[in-house]
mmCIF file of C-alpha atoms in Angstrom:
data_model
loop_
_atom_site.group_PDB
_atom_site.id
_atom_site.type_symbol
_atom_site.label_atom_id
_atom_site.label_comp_id
_atom_site.label_asym_id
_atom_site.label_seq_id
_atom_site.Cartn_x
_atom_site.Cartn_y
_atom_site.Cartn_z
ATOM 1 C CA MET N 1 96.428 123.182 103.295
ATOM 2 C CA LYS N 2 99.392 123.557 100.974
ATOM 3 C CA LEU N 3 99.478 121.826 97.593
ATOM 4 C CA THR N 4 102.837 120.638 96.338
ATOM 5 C CA ALA N 5 104.220 118.492 93.558
ATOM 6 C CA LEU N 6 103.968 114.770 94.250
ATOM 7 C CA ALA N 7 106.787 113.441 96.440
ATOM 8 C CA LEU N 8 107.184 110.492 98.736
ATOM 9 C CA SER N 9 107.358 112.760 101.768
ATOM 10 C CA CYS N 10 104.130 114.654 101.159
ATOM 11 C CA SER N 11 100.816 113.695 102.673
ATOM 12 C CA PHE N 12 98.572 115.827 100.470
ATOM 13 C CA CYS N 13 99.697 116.269 96.900
ATOM 14 C CA LEU N 14 98.718 117.843 93.613
ATOM 15 C CA THR N 15 100.270 116.152 90.616
ATOM 16 C CA LEU N 16 100.425 117.504 87.096
ATOM 17 C CA ALA N 17 101.241 114.692 84.664
ATOM 18 C CA PHE N 18 102.969 116.560 81.823
ATOM 19 C CA PRO N 19 103.935 114.748 78.609
ATOM 20 C CA SER N 20 107.552 113.884 77.893
ATOM 21 C CA PRO N 21 109.412 115.818 75.220
ATOM 22 C CA ASP N 22 109.754 112.440 73.491
ATOM 23 C CA PRO N 23 106.294 111.721 72.002
ATOM 24 C CA SER N 24 107.188 108.087 71.371
ATOM 25 C CA ASN N 25 107.349 107.450 75.101
ATOM 26 C CA PHE N 26 104.438 109.463 76.457
ATOM 27 C CA ALA N 27 100.805 110.090 75.610
ATOM 28 C CA PRO N 28 99.650 113.619 74.678
ATOM 29 C CA ALA N 29 98.749 116.027 77.448
ATOM 30 C CA ASP N 30 95.200 115.642 78.708
ATOM 31 C CA PRO N 31 93.635 117.930 81.341
ATOM 32 C CA THR N 32 91.761 114.993 82.882
ATOM 33 C CA ARG N 33 95.142 113.508 83.821
ATOM 34 C CA PHE N 34 95.653 116.182 86.472
ATOM 35 C CA LYS N 35 95.058 114.599 89.849
ATOM 36 C CA ILE N 36 94.915 115.444 93.503
ATOM 37 C CA CYS N 37 96.193 112.837 95.957
ATOM 38 C CA GLN N 38 96.103 112.462 99.713
ATOM 39 C CA GLU N 39 98.043 109.920 101.739
ATOM 40 C CA TYR N 40 96.641 108.389 104.926
ATOM 41 C CA ASN N 41 97.947 106.306 107.800
ATOM 42 C CA ILE N 42 94.849 104.302 108.742
ATOM 43 C CA PRO N 43 94.550 102.638 112.192
ATOM 44 C CA LEU N 44 92.662 99.342 112.100
ATOM 45 C CA ASN N 45 91.701 96.824 114.766
ATOM 46 C CA ILE N 46 91.400 93.438 113.079
ATOM 47 C CA THR N 47 90.050 90.074 114.233
ATOM 48 C CA ALA N 48 90.539 87.045 111.996
ATOM 49 C CA GLU N 49 90.586 83.267 112.150
ATOM 50 C CA ILE N 50 93.973 81.926 111.076
ATOM 51 C CA THR N 51 95.523 78.509 110.612
ATOM 52 C CA VAL N 52 98.304 77.465 112.979
ATOM 53 C CA PRO N 53 101.851 76.340 112.046
ATOM 54 C CA THR N 54 102.718 72.680 112.605
ATOM 55 C CA ALA N 55 106.040 71.130 113.588
ATOM 56 C CA GLU N 56 106.787 70.763 109.870
ATOM 57 C CA TYR N 57 106.932 74.538 109.474
ATOM 58 C CA THR N 58 109.414 76.212 111.795
ATOM 59 C CA PRO N 59 111.030 79.667 111.514
ATOM 60 C CA PHE N 60 113.929 79.881 109.074
ATOM 61 C CA GLN N 61 117.379 80.148 110.597
ATOM 62 C CA ASN N 62 119.214 80.575 107.298
ATOM 63 C CA ASN N 63 118.862 80.204 103.536
ATOM 64 C CA LEU N 64 119.434 76.458 103.726
ATOM 65 C CA ASP N 65 116.152 76.266 105.631
ATOM 66 C CA VAL N 66 114.530 78.303 102.870
ATOM 67 C CA ALA N 67 115.904 75.912 100.255
ATOM 68 C CA ALA N 68 114.469 72.945 102.153
ATOM 69 C CA TRP N 69 111.113 74.736 102.426
ATOM 70 C CA LEU N 70 111.070 75.394 98.685
ATOM 71 C CA PHE N 71 111.848 71.733 98.033
ATOM 72 C CA ASN N 72 108.898 70.678 100.183
ATOM 73 C CA LEU N 73 106.607 73.105 98.365
ATOM 74 C CA ALA N 74 107.693 71.926 94.928
ATOM 75 C CA ARG N 75 107.887 68.161 95.442
ATOM 76 C CA ARG N 76 105.358 66.093 93.525
ATOM 77 C CA ASP N 77 103.658 64.768 96.654
ATOM 78 C CA SER N 78 103.738 68.031 98.612
ATOM 79 C CA LYS N 79 99.984 68.026 99.281
ATOM 80 C CA THR N 80 100.359 64.959 101.493
ATOM 81 C CA ALA N 81 104.055 64.985 102.406
ATOM 82 C CA PHE N 82 104.249 68.589 103.616
ATOM 83 C CA VAL N 83 101.553 69.871 105.984
ATOM 84 C CA PRO N 84 102.830 73.206 107.348
ATOM 85 C CA LEU N 85 99.525 74.433 108.810
ATOM 86 C CA ALA N 86 96.699 72.753 110.710
ATOM 87 C CA GLY N 87 93.921 73.774 113.066
ATOM 88 C CA SER N 88 92.890 77.365 113.639
ATOM 89 C CA LYS N 89 92.622 80.138 116.193
ATOM 90 C CA ASN N 90 91.191 83.645 116.409
ATOM 91 C CA VAL N 91 93.573 86.575 116.686
ATOM 92 C CA THR N 92 93.009 90.290 117.245
ATOM 93 C CA HIS N 93 95.647 92.895 116.452
ATOM 94 C CA SER N 94 95.945 96.602 115.712
ATOM 95 C CA TYR N 95 97.692 97.796 112.562
ATOM 96 C CA ASN N 96 98.391 100.973 110.644
ATOM 97 C CA ILE N 97 97.780 100.713 106.909
ATOM 98 C CA SER N 98 99.273 103.310 104.588
ATOM 99 C CA GLY N 99 97.089 104.232 101.631
ATOM 100 C CA THR N 100 96.621 106.918 99.010
ATOM 101 C CA ILE N 101 93.446 108.302 97.437
ATOM 102 C CA CYS N 102 93.801 110.037 94.066
ATOM 103 C CA SER N 103 90.989 111.708 92.160
ATOM 104 C CA PRO N 104 90.711 114.016 89.146
ATOM 105 C CA LEU N 105 91.431 117.660 89.907
ATOM 106 C CA THR N 106 88.717 118.677 87.442
ATOM 107 C CA PRO N 107 85.312 117.156 88.352
ATOM 108 C CA THR N 108 84.217 114.243 86.155
ATOM 109 C CA ASN N 109 81.147 112.032 85.896
ATOM 110 C CA ASN N 110 83.064 109.011 87.197
ATOM 111 C CA GLN N 111 85.103 110.519 90.019
ATOM 112 C CA THR N 112 82.703 109.297 92.713
ATOM 113 C CA THR N 113 83.509 105.736 91.680
ATOM 114 C CA ILE N 114 86.524 104.640 93.710
ATOM 115 C CA ILE N 115 88.670 101.775 92.485
ATOM 116 C CA LEU N 116 90.186 100.046 95.531
ATOM 117 C CA ALA N 117 93.434 98.471 94.300
ATOM 118 C CA THR N 118 95.246 95.665 96.162
ATOM 119 C CA HIS N 119 98.728 94.669 95.026
ATOM 120 C CA GLY N 120 100.183 91.172 94.952
ATOM 121 C CA LEU N 121 103.214 89.442 96.419
ATOM 122 C CA GLY N 122 106.549 91.034 95.591
ATOM 123 C CA PHE N 123 105.234 94.597 95.382
ATOM 124 C CA ASP N 124 103.757 97.454 97.383
ATOM 125 C CA ARG N 125 101.199 100.085 96.336
ATOM 126 C CA ARG N 126 103.658 101.582 93.840
ATOM 127 C CA TYR N 127 102.744 98.718 91.505
ATOM 128 C CA TRP N 128 99.649 100.766 90.652
ATOM 129 C CA ASP N 129 101.432 104.087 90.155
ATOM 130 C CA ILE N 130 104.736 103.467 88.378
ATOM 131 C CA ARG N 131 106.418 106.851 88.102
ATOM 132 C CA LYS N 132 108.996 105.975 85.434
ATOM 133 C CA ASN N 133 107.295 106.751 82.121
ATOM 134 C CA PRO N 134 103.935 106.946 83.941
ATOM 135 C CA ALA N 135 101.890 107.595 80.799
ATOM 136 C CA ASN N 136 102.776 104.067 79.695
ATOM 137 C CA TYR N 137 102.812 102.287 83.049
ATOM 138 C CA SER N 138 100.764 104.029 85.763
ATOM 139 C CA PHE N 139 97.330 102.500 86.282
ATOM 140 C CA VAL N 140 96.451 105.414 88.555
ATOM 141 C CA ASP N 141 97.144 107.939 85.800
ATOM 142 C CA SER N 142 95.118 105.899 83.302
ATOM 143 C CA ALA N 143 92.187 105.729 85.714
ATOM 144 C CA ILE N 144 92.398 109.467 86.412
ATOM 145 C CA SER N 145 92.454 110.088 82.655
ATOM 146 C CA SER N 146 89.195 108.118 82.440
ATOM 147 C CA GLY N 147 87.699 110.190 85.247
ATOM 148 C CA TYR N 148 87.909 107.618 88.064
ATOM 149 C CA SER N 149 89.281 107.888 91.592
ATOM 150 C CA VAL N 150 91.699 105.284 92.941
ATOM 151 C CA PHE N 151 92.522 104.182 96.483
ATOM 152 C CA PHE N 152 95.672 102.058 96.635
ATOM 153 C CA TYR N 153 97.480 100.881 99.729
ATOM 154 C CA ASP N 154 100.430 98.946 101.103
ATOM 155 C CA ARG N 155 99.293 95.554 102.290
ATOM 156 C CA LEU N 156 100.242 94.519 105.814
ATOM 157 C CA GLY N 157 103.990 93.898 106.015
ATOM 158 C CA THR N 158 104.871 95.987 102.953
ATOM 159 C CA GLY N 159 105.752 99.589 102.176
ATOM 160 C CA LYS N 160 104.789 102.030 104.921
ATOM 161 C CA SER N 161 102.217 99.756 106.585
ATOM 162 C CA THR N 162 102.813 97.938 109.874
ATOM 163 C CA LYS N 163 105.488 95.241 109.749
ATOM 164 C CA VAL N 164 104.508 91.869 111.190
ATOM 165 C CA SER N 165 105.995 88.401 111.367
ATOM 166 C CA GLY N 166 106.272 86.639 108.029
ATOM 167 C CA TYR N 167 105.985 83.356 109.928
ATOM 168 C CA ASP N 168 102.401 83.761 111.146
ATOM 169 C CA GLY N 169 101.534 87.484 111.191
ATOM 170 C CA ALA N 170 100.785 88.222 107.516
ATOM 171 C CA HIS N 171 98.210 85.442 107.152
ATOM 172 C CA ALA N 172 95.938 85.698 104.098
ATOM 173 C CA ASN N 173 92.825 85.883 106.287
ATOM 174 C CA ILE N 174 94.272 88.868 108.154
ATOM 175 C CA GLN N 175 94.990 90.554 104.825
ATOM 176 C CA LEU N 176 91.390 89.818 103.788
ATOM 177 C CA ALA N 177 90.017 91.296 107.022
ATOM 178 C CA ILE N 178 92.047 94.452 106.369
ATOM 179 C CA LEU N 179 90.659 94.735 102.833
ATOM 180 C CA LYS N 180 87.145 94.313 104.211
ATOM 181 C CA GLN N 181 87.633 97.075 106.788
ATOM 182 C CA LEU N 182 89.112 99.413 104.192
ATOM 183 C CA SER N 183 86.111 98.750 101.950
ATOM 184 C CA ILE N 184 83.698 99.598 104.764
ATOM 185 C CA LEU N 185 85.573 102.788 105.636
ATOM 186 C CA LEU N 186 85.711 103.975 102.038
ATOM 187 C CA ARG N 187 81.998 103.301 101.582
ATOM 188 C CA GLU N 188 81.371 105.458 104.659
ATOM 189 C CA GLY N 189 83.298 108.291 103.027
ATOM 190 C CA LYS N 190 86.338 108.017 105.283
ATOM 191 C CA TYR N 191 89.858 108.386 103.859
ATOM 192 C CA THR N 192 88.403 109.545 100.544
ATOM 193 C CA GLY N 193 89.832 113.060 100.515
ATOM 194 C CA SER N 194 87.330 115.648 99.330
ATOM 195 C CA LEU N 195 85.115 113.065 97.594
ATOM 196 C CA GLY N 196 83.045 112.062 100.609
ATOM 197 C CA LYS N 197 80.951 108.917 100.196
ATOM 198 C CA PRO N 198 81.575 107.224 96.854
ATOM 199 C CA ALA N 199 78.687 106.385 94.557
ATOM 200 C CA LYS N 200 80.342 103.078 93.627
ATOM 201 C CA LEU N 201 83.265 101.005 94.902
ATOM 202 C CA ALA N 202 85.056 98.665 92.508
ATOM 203 C CA HIS N 203 87.742 96.223 93.633
ATOM 204 C CA LEU N 204 90.900 95.749 91.587
ATOM 205 C CA GLY N 205 93.591 93.238 92.410
ATOM 206 C CA HIS N 206 96.793 91.798 91.068
ATOM 207 C CA SER N 207 97.780 88.188 91.808
ATOM 208 C CA PHE N 208 97.582 87.723 95.608
ATOM 209 C CA GLY N 209 95.616 90.973 95.648
ATOM 210 C CA SER N 210 93.155 89.448 93.181
ATOM 211 C CA PHE N 211 92.732 86.375 95.357
ATOM 212 C CA LEU N 212 91.980 88.727 98.265
ATOM 213 C CA SER N 213 89.519 90.779 96.198
ATOM 214 C CA ASN N 214 87.892 87.542 95.021
ATOM 215 C CA ALA N 215 87.622 86.350 98.629
ATOM 216 C CA LEU N 216 86.049 89.690 99.573
ATOM 217 C CA ILE N 217 83.198 89.370 97.062
ATOM 218 C CA SER N 218 82.706 85.811 98.313
ATOM 219 C CA ASP N 219 82.556 86.839 101.971
ATOM 220 C CA SER N 220 80.921 90.276 101.685
ATOM 221 C CA PRO N 221 79.439 90.750 98.209
ATOM 222 C CA GLU N 222 77.499 93.816 99.326
ATOM 223 C CA LEU N 223 80.743 95.779 99.693
ATOM 224 C CA SER N 224 81.655 95.720 96.001
ATOM 225 C CA ASP N 225 80.008 96.998 92.839
ATOM 226 C CA ALA N 226 82.494 95.328 90.471
ATOM 227 C CA ALA N 227 85.575 93.108 90.589
ATOM 228 C CA LEU N 228 88.585 93.457 88.287
ATOM 229 C CA LEU N 229 90.901 90.519 88.940
ATOM 230 C CA THR N 230 94.258 90.711 87.152
ATOM 231 C CA GLY N 231 97.179 88.307 87.298
ATOM 232 C CA LEU N 232 94.668 85.603 88.213
ATOM 233 C CA GLY N 233 94.651 82.107 86.727
ATOM 234 C CA TYR N 234 93.449 78.651 87.613
ATOM 235 C CA ASP N 235 96.112 76.250 86.306
ATOM 236 C CA MET N 236 98.546 75.868 89.178
ATOM 237 C CA SER N 237 100.823 73.412 87.372
ATOM 238 C CA GLY N 238 103.329 76.229 86.878
ATOM 239 C CA MET N 239 103.412 77.299 90.511
ATOM 240 C CA ALA N 240 106.065 74.864 91.739
ATOM 241 C CA PRO N 241 108.626 75.509 88.970
ATOM 242 C CA SER N 242 107.984 79.259 89.069
ATOM 243 C CA ILE N 243 108.516 79.557 92.817
ATOM 244 C CA GLU N 244 111.714 77.535 92.402
ATOM 245 C CA ALA N 245 112.785 79.887 89.598
ATOM 246 C CA LEU N 246 112.664 82.847 92.002
ATOM 247 C CA ALA N 247 115.356 81.161 94.121
ATOM 248 C CA LEU N 248 113.966 82.937 97.176
ATOM 249 C CA ARG N 249 116.396 84.094 99.851
ATOM 250 C CA ILE N 250 115.983 85.753 103.261
ATOM 251 C CA ALA N 251 115.439 89.437 102.526
ATOM 252 C CA ASN N 252 116.740 91.001 105.740
ATOM 253 C CA ARG N 253 120.312 90.390 104.623
ATOM 254 C CA GLN N 254 119.719 93.656 102.733
ATOM 255 C CA SER N 255 119.856 96.709 104.986
ATOM 256 C CA LYS N 256 116.593 98.159 103.643
ATOM 257 C CA PHE N 257 114.738 95.095 104.944
ATOM 258 C CA LYS N 258 116.594 94.673 108.227
ATOM 259 C CA ALA N 259 113.390 95.294 110.237
ATOM 260 C CA LEU N 260 111.771 92.151 108.791
ATOM 261 C CA ASP N 261 112.131 88.674 110.232
ATOM 262 C CA ASN N 262 113.665 85.702 108.411
ATOM 263 C CA GLU N 263 110.329 84.639 106.936
ATOM 264 C CA TYR N 264 110.308 87.502 104.427
ATOM 265 C CA LEU N 265 111.824 86.290 101.185
ATOM 266 C CA GLY N 266 112.900 87.936 97.933
ATOM 267 C CA ALA N 267 114.058 86.836 94.481
ATOM 268 C CA ILE N 268 117.762 86.117 94.274
ATOM 269 C CA ASP N 269 118.347 88.502 91.329
ATOM 270 C CA SER N 270 116.619 90.446 88.561
ATOM 271 C CA PRO N 271 116.756 87.614 85.965
ATOM 272 C CA ALA N 272 114.886 85.360 88.407
ATOM 273 C CA PHE N 273 112.411 88.183 89.036
ATOM 274 C CA ALA N 274 111.933 88.607 85.273
ATOM 275 C CA GLN N 275 111.369 84.891 84.730
ATOM 276 C CA PHE N 276 108.577 84.887 87.300
ATOM 277 C CA PHE N 277 106.840 88.186 86.486
ATOM 278 C CA LEU N 278 107.575 89.085 82.856
ATOM 279 C CA HIS N 279 107.660 87.638 79.326
ATOM 280 C CA ALA N 280 110.909 87.746 77.360
ATOM 281 C CA GLY N 281 110.951 90.343 74.607
ATOM 282 C CA TYR N 282 107.943 92.245 75.927
ATOM 283 C CA TYR N 283 109.389 94.377 78.697
ATOM 284 C CA ASP N 284 111.808 97.255 78.991
ATOM 285 C CA VAL N 285 114.947 96.276 80.908
ATOM 286 C CA ALA N 286 114.910 99.687 82.597
ATOM 287 C CA LEU N 287 111.444 98.888 83.970
ATOM 288 C CA LEU N 288 112.612 95.444 85.075
ATOM 289 C CA ASN N 289 115.460 97.079 86.976
ATOM 290 C CA LEU N 290 113.035 99.526 88.580
ATOM 291 C CA ALA N 291 110.601 96.754 89.517
ATOM 292 C CA PHE N 292 113.390 94.730 91.114
ATOM 293 C CA GLN N 293 114.672 97.799 92.960
ATOM 294 C CA LEU N 294 111.185 98.532 94.354
ATOM 295 C CA ALA N 295 110.270 94.885 94.979
ATOM 296 C CA GLN N 296 108.969 93.958 98.411
ATOM 297 C CA PRO N 297 109.691 90.583 100.035
ATOM 298 C CA LEU N 298 106.848 88.111 100.300
ATOM 299 C CA ALA N 299 105.944 86.608 103.661
ATOM 300 C CA ALA N 300 106.201 82.823 103.756
ATOM 301 C CA VAL N 301 102.847 82.590 105.531
ATOM 302 C CA GLU N 302 101.141 84.594 102.769
ATOM 303 C CA TYR N 303 102.141 81.979 100.234
ATOM 304 C CA LEU N 304 101.192 79.105 102.526
ATOM 305 C CA THR N 305 97.746 80.501 103.366
ATOM 306 C CA LEU N 306 96.643 81.528 99.893
ATOM 307 C CA ALA N 307 94.725 78.255 99.591
ATOM 308 C CA THR N 308 92.692 79.046 102.730
ATOM 309 C CA LEU N 309 90.808 81.834 100.936
ATOM 310 C CA GLN N 310 87.254 81.085 99.822
ATOM 311 C CA LEU N 311 86.890 82.000 96.134
ATOM 312 C CA SER N 312 83.460 80.673 95.179
ATOM 313 C CA SER N 313 81.213 83.750 94.943
ATOM 314 C CA PRO N 314 77.652 82.676 94.069
ATOM 315 C CA ASP N 315 76.095 85.662 95.869
ATOM 316 C CA PHE N 316 78.011 88.287 93.921
ATOM 317 C CA THR N 317 75.881 89.700 91.111
ATOM 318 C CA GLY N 318 78.035 92.596 89.937
ATOM 319 C CA PRO N 319 80.326 92.654 86.893
ATOM 320 C CA VAL N 320 83.490 90.522 87.088
ATOM 321 C CA MET N 321 86.465 90.668 84.746
ATOM 322 C CA VAL N 322 89.286 88.146 85.117
ATOM 323 C CA MET N 323 92.437 89.151 83.240
ATOM 324 C CA ASP N 324 95.717 87.312 83.019
ATOM 325 C CA GLY N 325 98.807 87.653 80.906
ATOM 326 C CA GLU N 326 98.829 85.193 78.032
ATOM 327 C CA ASN N 327 102.249 83.981 79.184
ATOM 328 C CA ASP N 328 101.815 84.013 82.967
ATOM 329 C CA PHE N 329 104.370 81.567 84.380
ATOM 330 C CA PRO N 330 103.161 80.942 87.971
ATOM 331 C CA LEU N 331 99.411 80.782 87.345
ATOM 332 C CA CYS N 332 99.251 78.861 84.072
ATOM 333 C CA GLY N 333 102.712 77.538 83.302
ATOM 334 C CA GLY N 334 103.567 80.149 80.679
ATOM 335 C CA ASN N 335 100.693 79.349 78.291
ATOM 336 C CA CYS N 336 97.326 80.515 79.581
ATOM 337 C CA VAL N 337 95.193 79.735 76.535
ATOM 338 C CA GLY N 338 92.162 77.737 77.656
ATOM 339 C CA THR N 339 92.871 78.044 81.391
ATOM 340 C CA LEU N 340 90.327 80.651 82.549
ATOM 341 C CA GLY N 341 87.251 78.443 82.180
ATOM 342 C CA PRO N 342 86.901 77.774 85.950
ATOM 343 C CA ALA N 343 85.844 81.411 86.369
ATOM 344 C CA GLN N 344 82.390 80.357 85.137
ATOM 345 C CA THR N 345 81.890 78.179 88.207
ATOM 346 C CA LEU N 346 83.320 80.692 90.696
ATOM 347 C CA TYR N 347 81.038 83.597 89.734
ATOM 348 C CA PRO N 348 77.869 81.881 88.448
ATOM 349 C CA ASN N 349 75.612 84.895 89.013
ATOM 350 C CA ALA N 350 77.969 87.682 88.002
ATOM 351 C CA THR N 351 76.778 90.279 85.521
ATOM 352 C CA ASP N 352 78.658 89.903 82.240
ATOM 353 C CA LEU N 353 81.577 87.763 83.425
ATOM 354 C CA GLN N 354 84.503 88.427 81.096
ATOM 355 C CA THR N 355 87.798 86.519 80.918
ATOM 356 C CA VAL N 356 90.663 88.209 79.104
ATOM 357 C CA LEU N 357 94.111 86.973 78.098
ATOM 358 C CA HIS N 358 96.345 89.979 77.553
ATOM 359 C CA PRO N 359 98.734 89.114 74.694
ATOM 360 C CA ASN N 360 102.510 88.852 75.051
ATOM 361 C CA VAL N 361 102.435 89.494 78.791
ATOM 362 C CA GLY N 362 103.596 87.547 81.823
ATOM 363 C CA HIS N 363 102.368 87.684 85.410
ATOM 364 C CA GLY N 364 103.341 91.318 86.120
ATOM 365 C CA ILE N 365 101.035 93.082 83.664
ATOM 366 C CA ASN N 366 101.749 96.612 84.895
ATOM 367 C CA TYR N 367 105.479 96.371 84.152
ATOM 368 C CA SER N 368 104.934 95.052 80.618
ATOM 369 C CA LEU N 369 105.207 97.031 77.397
ATOM 370 C CA ASN N 370 101.488 97.073 76.602
ATOM 371 C CA ALA N 371 100.258 97.763 80.133
ATOM 372 C CA THR N 372 98.017 100.667 79.141
ATOM 373 C CA ALA N 373 96.133 98.464 76.675
ATOM 374 C CA ALA N 374 95.193 96.274 79.643
ATOM 375 C CA TYR N 375 94.182 99.334 81.663
ATOM 376 C CA ASN N 376 91.930 100.505 78.830
ATOM 377 C CA VAL N 377 90.153 97.133 78.746
ATOM 378 C CA LEU N 378 89.551 97.245 82.507
ATOM 379 C CA LEU N 379 88.360 100.850 82.581
ATOM 380 C CA ASP N 380 86.163 100.473 79.499
ATOM 381 C CA TYR N 381 84.526 97.493 81.192
ATOM 382 C CA LEU N 382 83.639 99.603 84.230
ATOM 383 C CA HIS N 383 82.301 102.365 82.017
ATOM 384 C CA LYS N 384 80.224 99.882 80.021
ATOM 385 C CA HIS N 385 78.435 98.877 83.226
ATOM 386 C CA GLY N 386 77.872 102.408 84.461
ATOM 387 C CA ILE N 387 80.414 102.119 87.250
#
């Protein structure tokens, strides 16, 4: 099997993360940062119970329909005046999920712990492995530097994974069922490269990916040894204005998204994207431009079905860390101080529940200037608990 430098086209890759000639931008060279990565296309057969669209939620014909939908979501009485989903049904479908496993090239004590990372809305798996100035932005490289292995994947409907309808195909419960199956497979030692069966499996999420990881430890606590939930907050008062700020538009008007249906939506421009995900003065405009270039449309049904996920996790006894940016707009209205208290009721039996507000950061922690400081907190927490 041939080893090559990391590229999007390779399926089995050896990456050497060399430092930049500019020491102000990159960390010093570290042999533990050398990693070996393997990409997989994973076939899954998924059964899930999903809620059913009502007459109030019909497929979008144009952006005027999207504007009307956003109005209904944001109106003060939306909980009673707009009921887009009701009832339920079971569905079974087959999908292909594209994922990558990376582990240290040089054996480490922690490499048999796999961190299973699930990205949020607006991104694909590249959120975890930002290749522009990676020493300052790549979570994968930080984890490798700490000796851990990372499995990160494109959620259904994003990146290289199967494309489905954004109207009813990318339902949150289907995404949860996929995460559960991936967790089972990884625990069995499948799609783990040369690692075999992991000693521990920790779940890491961002935003929607954190809600999914939270729902996993609620539904199947035995599948996880620790939960790291980033971009997660509990004050939804900022959700309506933040979703309006994105000024969502039908994404398939862009040629790169022409395969998606009209229910996949993207931010109207990079300033709107920045307002939602970042905090003014604490991001590099070049990274904003990259994030907007790589951004993936969100499926309308993902947003609508977020509330169907069960978050209360009384049976989970492993370590839980909840981390949000201090200035997260959508999940705490731009000021998150004092908003993470509900975590105490959601994980009453967790070992060493920790809530962390990362300073001077918005919703998109990984694209912020002090991203690696957040990574260090997360990884040190795992190490503290022997994971």
